Short mmCIF file of C-alpha atoms and ligand atoms in Angstrom, two decimals:
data_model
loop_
_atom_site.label_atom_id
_atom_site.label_comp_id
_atom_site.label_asym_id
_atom_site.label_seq_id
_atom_site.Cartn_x
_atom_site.Cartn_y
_atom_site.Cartn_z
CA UNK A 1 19.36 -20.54 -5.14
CA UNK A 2 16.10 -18.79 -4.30
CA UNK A 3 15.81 -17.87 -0.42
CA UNK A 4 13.49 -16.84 1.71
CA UNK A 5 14.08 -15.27 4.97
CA UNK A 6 11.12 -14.56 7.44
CA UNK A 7 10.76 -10.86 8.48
CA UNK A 8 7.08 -10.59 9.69
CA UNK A 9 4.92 -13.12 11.06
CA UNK A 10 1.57 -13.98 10.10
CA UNK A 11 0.51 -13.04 13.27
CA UNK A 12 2.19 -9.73 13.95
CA UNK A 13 0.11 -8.81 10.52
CA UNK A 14 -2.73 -9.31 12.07
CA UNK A 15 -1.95 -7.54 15.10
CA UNK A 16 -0.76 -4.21 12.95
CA UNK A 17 -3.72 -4.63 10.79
CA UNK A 18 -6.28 -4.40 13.55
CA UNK A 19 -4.31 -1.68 15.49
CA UNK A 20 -4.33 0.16 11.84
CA UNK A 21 -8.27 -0.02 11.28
CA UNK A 22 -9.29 1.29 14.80
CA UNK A 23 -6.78 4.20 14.67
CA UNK A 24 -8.44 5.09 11.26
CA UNK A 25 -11.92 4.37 12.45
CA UNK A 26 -11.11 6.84 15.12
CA UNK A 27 -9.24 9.39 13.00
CA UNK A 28 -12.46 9.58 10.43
CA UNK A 29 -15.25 9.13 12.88
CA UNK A 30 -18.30 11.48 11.49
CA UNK A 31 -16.18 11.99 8.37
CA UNK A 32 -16.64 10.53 4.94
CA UNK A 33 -13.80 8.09 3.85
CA UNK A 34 -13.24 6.34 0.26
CA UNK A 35 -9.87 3.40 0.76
CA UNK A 36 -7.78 3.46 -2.60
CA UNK A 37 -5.75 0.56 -3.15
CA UNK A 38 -2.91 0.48 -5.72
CA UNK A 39 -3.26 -2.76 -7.56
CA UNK A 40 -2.10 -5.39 -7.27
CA UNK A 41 0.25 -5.31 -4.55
CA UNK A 42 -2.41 -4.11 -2.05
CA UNK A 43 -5.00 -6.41 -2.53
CA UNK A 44 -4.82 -8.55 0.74
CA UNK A 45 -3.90 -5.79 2.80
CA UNK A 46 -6.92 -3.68 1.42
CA UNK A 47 -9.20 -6.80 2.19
CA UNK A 48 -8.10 -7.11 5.81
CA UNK A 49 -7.70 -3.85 6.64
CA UNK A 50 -11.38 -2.39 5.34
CA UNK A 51 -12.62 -5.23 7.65
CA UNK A 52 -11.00 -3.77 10.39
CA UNK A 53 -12.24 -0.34 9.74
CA UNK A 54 -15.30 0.04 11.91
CA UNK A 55 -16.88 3.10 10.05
CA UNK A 56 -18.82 3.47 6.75
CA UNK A 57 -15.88 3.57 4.00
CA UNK A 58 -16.39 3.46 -0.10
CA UNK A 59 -13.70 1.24 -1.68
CA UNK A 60 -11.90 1.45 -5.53
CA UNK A 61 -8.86 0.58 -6.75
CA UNK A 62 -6.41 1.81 -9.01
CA UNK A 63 -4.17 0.21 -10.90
CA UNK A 64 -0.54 1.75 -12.09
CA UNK A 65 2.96 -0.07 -13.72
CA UNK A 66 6.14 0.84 -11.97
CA UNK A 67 8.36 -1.72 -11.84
CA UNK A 68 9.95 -4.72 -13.12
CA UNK A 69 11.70 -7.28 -11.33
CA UNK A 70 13.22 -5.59 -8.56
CA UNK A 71 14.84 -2.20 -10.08
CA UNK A 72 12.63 0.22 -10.64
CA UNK A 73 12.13 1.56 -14.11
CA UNK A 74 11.06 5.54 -12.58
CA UNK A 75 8.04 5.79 -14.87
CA UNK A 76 4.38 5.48 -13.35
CA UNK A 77 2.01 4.29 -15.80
CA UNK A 78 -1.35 4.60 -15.23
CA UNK A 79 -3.61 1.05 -15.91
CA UNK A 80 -6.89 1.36 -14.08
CA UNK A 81 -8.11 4.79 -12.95
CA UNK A 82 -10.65 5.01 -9.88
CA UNK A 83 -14.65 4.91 -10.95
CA UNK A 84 -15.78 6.53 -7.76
CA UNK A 85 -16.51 10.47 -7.72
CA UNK A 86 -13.63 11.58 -4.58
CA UNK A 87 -14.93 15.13 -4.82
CA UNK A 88 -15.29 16.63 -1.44
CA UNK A 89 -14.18 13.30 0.33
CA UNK A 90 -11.53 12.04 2.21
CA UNK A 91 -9.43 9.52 0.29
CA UNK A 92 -7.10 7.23 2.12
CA UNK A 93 -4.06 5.67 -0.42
CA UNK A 94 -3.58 2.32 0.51
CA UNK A 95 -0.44 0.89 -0.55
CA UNK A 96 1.76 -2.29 -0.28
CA UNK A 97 4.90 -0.87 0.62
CA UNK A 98 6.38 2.52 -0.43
CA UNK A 99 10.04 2.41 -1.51
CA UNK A 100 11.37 5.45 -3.70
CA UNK A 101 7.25 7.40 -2.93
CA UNK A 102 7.48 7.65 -6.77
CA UNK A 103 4.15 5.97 -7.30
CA UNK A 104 2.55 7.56 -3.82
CA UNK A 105 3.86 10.87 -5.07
CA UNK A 106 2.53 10.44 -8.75
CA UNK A 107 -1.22 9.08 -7.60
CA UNK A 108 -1.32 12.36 -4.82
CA UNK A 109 -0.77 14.52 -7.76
CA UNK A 110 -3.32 12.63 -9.66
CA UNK A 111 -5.95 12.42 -7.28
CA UNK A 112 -5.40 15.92 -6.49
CA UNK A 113 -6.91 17.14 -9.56
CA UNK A 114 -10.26 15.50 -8.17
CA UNK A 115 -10.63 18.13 -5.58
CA UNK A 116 -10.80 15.67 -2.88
CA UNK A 117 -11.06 16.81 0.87
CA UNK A 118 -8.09 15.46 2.08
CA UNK A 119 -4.97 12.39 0.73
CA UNK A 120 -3.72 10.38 3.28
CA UNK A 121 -1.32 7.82 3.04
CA UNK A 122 -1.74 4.17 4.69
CA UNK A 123 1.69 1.22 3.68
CA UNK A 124 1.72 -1.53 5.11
CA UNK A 125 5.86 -1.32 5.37
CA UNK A 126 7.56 1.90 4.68
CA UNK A 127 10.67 0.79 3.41
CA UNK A 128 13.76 3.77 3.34
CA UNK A 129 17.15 2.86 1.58
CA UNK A 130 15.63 4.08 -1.88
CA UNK A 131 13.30 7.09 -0.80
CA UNK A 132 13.89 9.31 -3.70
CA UNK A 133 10.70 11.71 -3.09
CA UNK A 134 9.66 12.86 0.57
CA UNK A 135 6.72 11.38 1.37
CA UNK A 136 4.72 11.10 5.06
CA UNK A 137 2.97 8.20 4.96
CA UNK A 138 0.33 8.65 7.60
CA UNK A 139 -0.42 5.33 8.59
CA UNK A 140 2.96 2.97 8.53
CA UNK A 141 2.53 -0.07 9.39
CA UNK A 142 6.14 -1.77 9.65
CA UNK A 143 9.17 -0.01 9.14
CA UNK A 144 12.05 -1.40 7.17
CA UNK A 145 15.62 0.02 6.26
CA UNK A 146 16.37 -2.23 2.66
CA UNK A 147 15.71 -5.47 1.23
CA UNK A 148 12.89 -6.83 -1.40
CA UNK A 149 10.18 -8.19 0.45
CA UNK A 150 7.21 -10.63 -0.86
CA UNK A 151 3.95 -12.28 0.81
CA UNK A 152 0.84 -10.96 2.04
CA UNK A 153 -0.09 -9.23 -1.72
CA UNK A 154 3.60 -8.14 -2.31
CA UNK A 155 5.29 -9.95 -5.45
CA UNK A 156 8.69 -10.50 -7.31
CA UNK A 157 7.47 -10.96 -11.22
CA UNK A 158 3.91 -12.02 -9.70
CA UNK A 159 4.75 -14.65 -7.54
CA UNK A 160 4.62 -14.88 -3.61
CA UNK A 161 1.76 -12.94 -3.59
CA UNK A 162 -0.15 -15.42 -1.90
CA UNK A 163 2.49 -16.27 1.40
CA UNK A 164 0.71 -15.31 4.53
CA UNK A 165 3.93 -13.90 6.36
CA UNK A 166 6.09 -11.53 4.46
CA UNK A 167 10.11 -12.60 3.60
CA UNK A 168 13.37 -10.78 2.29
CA UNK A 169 13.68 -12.48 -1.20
CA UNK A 170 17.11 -13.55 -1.62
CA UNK A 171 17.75 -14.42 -4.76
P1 LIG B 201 7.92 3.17 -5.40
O1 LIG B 201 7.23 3.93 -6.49
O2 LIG B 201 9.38 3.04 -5.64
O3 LIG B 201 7.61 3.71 -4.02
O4 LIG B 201 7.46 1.69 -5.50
C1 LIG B 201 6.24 1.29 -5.15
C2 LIG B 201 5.92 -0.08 -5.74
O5 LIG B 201 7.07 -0.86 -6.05
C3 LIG B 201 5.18 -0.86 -4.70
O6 LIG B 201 3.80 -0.62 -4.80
C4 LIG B 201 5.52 -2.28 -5.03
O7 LIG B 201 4.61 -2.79 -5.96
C5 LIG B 201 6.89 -2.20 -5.66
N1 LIG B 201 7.92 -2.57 -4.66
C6 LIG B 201 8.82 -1.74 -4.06
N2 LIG B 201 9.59 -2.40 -3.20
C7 LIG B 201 9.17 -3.68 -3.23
C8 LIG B 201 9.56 -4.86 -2.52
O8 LIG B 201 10.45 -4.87 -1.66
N3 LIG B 201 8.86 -5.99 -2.84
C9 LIG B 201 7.86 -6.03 -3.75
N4 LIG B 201 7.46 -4.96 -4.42
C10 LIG B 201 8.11 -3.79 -4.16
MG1 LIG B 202 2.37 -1.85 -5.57
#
């Protein structure tokens, strides 16, 4: 039987959501900034988030395949790529959760060829059993050692997206 065990409140989102967009709106103050979300998973976390963010900010989205169920197949596959010119600007990569920085590491290398100004890294949960690539995500917002996580944007085969806490999917 399907479980699903509570490991982040709908509240304590909040709270790490708002702390998240001031410490970025101080970070880029005077400086231009373009949010990247990686589709789908970010979508919620993109929306709150750029409404925390105080300071002018472009937004796009990119969309990439990496996974089905919950092994990862280790190829990125690119979907959607970004419409907005990065050249010269600071891109922030805002992602659901990073769990073996495959994808993180593969869109870096991708936006790279852009010539932005700078790649930053923003997950809402930073998750490390799997880490396969070293990656420093800049802007972490919850920690977590192992388990498969849904709610808030995050999904196991598309569903639990929309759950406004986040839970360890037992299955
Ligand atoms: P990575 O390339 O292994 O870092 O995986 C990144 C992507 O895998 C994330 O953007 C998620 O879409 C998906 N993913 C990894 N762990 C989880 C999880 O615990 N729950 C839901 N999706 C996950
Ligand atoms: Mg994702």
């Amino acid at each position: 039987m399907t479980e699903l065990v509570p490991v982040i409140s709908e509240n304590e989102i909040k709270k790490i959501v708002k702390d998240t967009g001031l410490k970025i709106s101080e970070d880029y103050k005077g400086k231009s900034l373009v949010l990247i979300g990686i589709l789908k998973g970010s979508f919620i976390f993109l929306a709150d988030l750029s409404r925390e963010i105080s300071i002018d900010h472009e937004i796009d989205f990119i969309a990439v395949s990496s996974y089905e169920g919950t092994s990862t197949t280790g190829k990125i596959e690119l979907i959607k790529d970004i419409d907005i010119d990065i050249k010269n600007k600071n891109v922030l990569l805002v992602e659901d959760i990073v769990d073996t920085g495959n994808t993180v590491s593969a869109l870096i290398d991708h936006f790279e060829s852009f010539n932005p100004s700078s790649i930053k890294i923003c997950s809402l949960i930073d998750k490390h059993e799997r880490r396969e690539v070293s990656i420093n995500v800049n802007y972490s917002g919850f920690s977590l050692e192992k388990g498969f996580i849904v709610g808030y944007g995050l999904d196991y085969n598309e569903k639990y997206r929309n759950l406004s806490a986040i839970y360890d999917l037992k299955l």
